[in-house]
């Protein structure tokens, strides 16, 4: 596996884990993991960046209303 493949898998790992954390109510940890997915996507100029940013904002809003 090369570096690009590793980063591709890693961003989805953070995104998936963040979603699981959100479902389980751990919003603070969810935000941290979504942010990691966003950071990786920014560094790679990834096509999924907007999706990760949207998911991050959703969790931030849930955290505000908690």
PDB file of C-alpha atoms in Angstrom:
ATOM      1  CA  UNK A   1       0.000   0.000   0.000  1.00  0.00           C
ATOM      2  CA  UNK A   2       1.435   3.368  -0.966  1.00  0.00           C
ATOM      3  CA  UNK A   3       1.055   6.638   0.926  1.00  0.00           C
ATOM      4  CA  UNK A   4      -1.917   7.854  -1.140  1.00  0.00           C
ATOM      5  CA  UNK A   5      -3.824   4.608  -0.580  1.00  0.00           C
ATOM      6  CA  UNK A   6      -3.080   4.773   3.127  1.00  0.00           C
ATOM      7  CA  UNK A   7      -4.413   8.344   3.422  1.00  0.00           C
ATOM      8  CA  UNK A   8      -7.495   7.389   1.415  1.00  0.00           C
ATOM      9  CA  UNK A   9      -8.340   4.574   3.815  1.00  0.00           C
ATOM     10  CA  UNK A  10      -7.423   6.619   6.855  1.00  0.00           C
ATOM     11  CA  UNK A  11      -9.833   9.469   6.108  1.00  0.00           C
ATOM     12  CA  UNK A  12     -12.726   7.033   5.739  1.00  0.00           C
ATOM     13  CA  UNK A  13     -11.714   5.346   8.982  1.00  0.00           C
ATOM     14  CA  UNK A  14     -11.932   8.661  10.826  1.00  0.00           C
ATOM     15  CA  UNK A  15     -15.222   9.498   9.111  1.00  0.00           C
ATOM     16  CA  UNK A  16     -16.794   6.120   9.907  1.00  0.00           C
ATOM     17  CA  UNK A  17     -15.573   6.161  13.490  1.00  0.00           C
ATOM     18  CA  UNK A  18     -16.880   9.715  13.939  1.00  0.00           C
ATOM     19  CA  UNK A  19     -20.290   8.616  12.713  1.00  0.00           C
ATOM     20  CA  UNK A  20     -20.321   5.717  15.170  1.00  0.00           C
ATOM     21  CA  UNK A  21     -19.327   8.031  18.007  1.00  0.00           C
ATOM     22  CA  UNK A  22     -22.101  10.447  17.073  1.00  0.00           C
ATOM     23  CA  UNK A  23     -24.684   7.658  17.034  1.00  0.00           C
ATOM     24  CA  UNK A  24     -23.484   6.553  20.472  1.00  0.00           C
ATOM     25  CA  UNK A  25     -23.736  10.110  21.810  1.00  0.00           C
ATOM     26  CA  UNK A  26     -20.021  10.881  22.191  1.00  0.00           C
ATOM     27  CA  UNK A  27     -20.235  14.150  20.291  1.00  0.00           C
ATOM     28  CA  UNK A  28     -16.929  15.605  21.486  1.00  0.00           C
ATOM     29  CA  UNK A  29     -14.967  12.613  20.204  1.00  0.00           C
ATOM     30  CA  UNK A  30     -17.049  12.611  17.038  1.00  0.00           C
ATOM     31  CA  UNK A  31     -16.051  16.214  16.302  1.00  0.00           C
ATOM     32  CA  UNK A  32     -12.368  15.362  16.772  1.00  0.00           C
ATOM     33  CA  UNK A  33     -12.572  12.441  14.350  1.00  0.00           C
ATOM     34  CA  UNK A  34     -14.575  14.322  11.733  1.00  0.00           C
ATOM     35  CA  UNK A  35     -11.986  17.102  11.985  1.00  0.00           C
ATOM     36  CA  UNK A  36      -9.216  14.580  11.287  1.00  0.00           C
ATOM     37  CA  UNK A  37     -11.101  13.373   8.189  1.00  0.00           C
ATOM     38  CA  UNK A  38     -11.489  16.993   7.052  1.00  0.00           C
ATOM     39  CA  UNK A  39      -7.800  17.737   7.632  1.00  0.00           C
ATOM     40  CA  UNK A  40      -6.715  14.713   5.605  1.00  0.00           C
ATOM     41  CA  UNK A  41      -9.162  15.609   2.818  1.00  0.00           C
ATOM     42  CA  UNK A  42      -7.836  19.185   2.722  1.00  0.00           C
ATOM     43  CA  UNK A  43      -4.264  17.915   2.467  1.00  0.00           C
ATOM     44  CA  UNK A  44      -5.205  15.661  -0.430  1.00  0.00           C
ATOM     45  CA  UNK A  45      -7.567  18.108  -2.162  1.00  0.00           C
ATOM     46  CA  UNK A  46     -10.094  15.305  -1.814  1.00  0.00           C
ATOM     47  CA  UNK A  47     -13.442  15.179  -3.603  1.00  0.00           C
ATOM     48  CA  UNK A  48     -15.181  14.213  -0.340  1.00  0.00           C
ATOM     49  CA  UNK A  49     -14.029  17.311   1.539  1.00  0.00           C
ATOM     50  CA  UNK A  50     -17.427  19.014   1.389  1.00  0.00           C
ATOM     51  CA  UNK A  51     -19.152  15.886   2.709  1.00  0.00           C
ATOM     52  CA  UNK A  52     -16.762  15.632   5.656  1.00  0.00           C
ATOM     53  CA  UNK A  53     -17.158  19.346   6.392  1.00  0.00           C
ATOM     54  CA  UNK A  54     -20.946  19.001   6.314  1.00  0.00           C
ATOM     55  CA  UNK A  55     -20.855  16.041   8.688  1.00  0.00           C
ATOM     56  CA  UNK A  56     -18.534  17.965  11.012  1.00  0.00           C
ATOM     57  CA  UNK A  57     -20.910  20.931  11.111  1.00  0.00           C
ATOM     58  CA  UNK A  58     -23.890  18.675  11.849  1.00  0.00           C
ATOM     59  CA  UNK A  59     -22.140  17.228  14.900  1.00  0.00           C
ATOM     60  CA  UNK A  60     -21.010  20.670  16.057  1.00  0.00           C
ATOM     61  CA  UNK A  61     -24.618  21.845  15.924  1.00  0.00           C
ATOM     62  CA  UNK A  62     -25.769  18.802  17.913  1.00  0.00           C
ATOM     63  CA  UNK A  63     -23.083  19.543  20.472  1.00  0.00           C
ATOM     64  CA  UNK A  64     -24.301  23.137  20.840  1.00  0.00           C
ATOM     65  CA  UNK A  65     -27.845  21.952  21.514  1.00  0.00           C
ATOM     66  CA  UNK A  66     -26.826  19.225  23.933  1.00  0.00           C
TER      67      UNK A  66
END
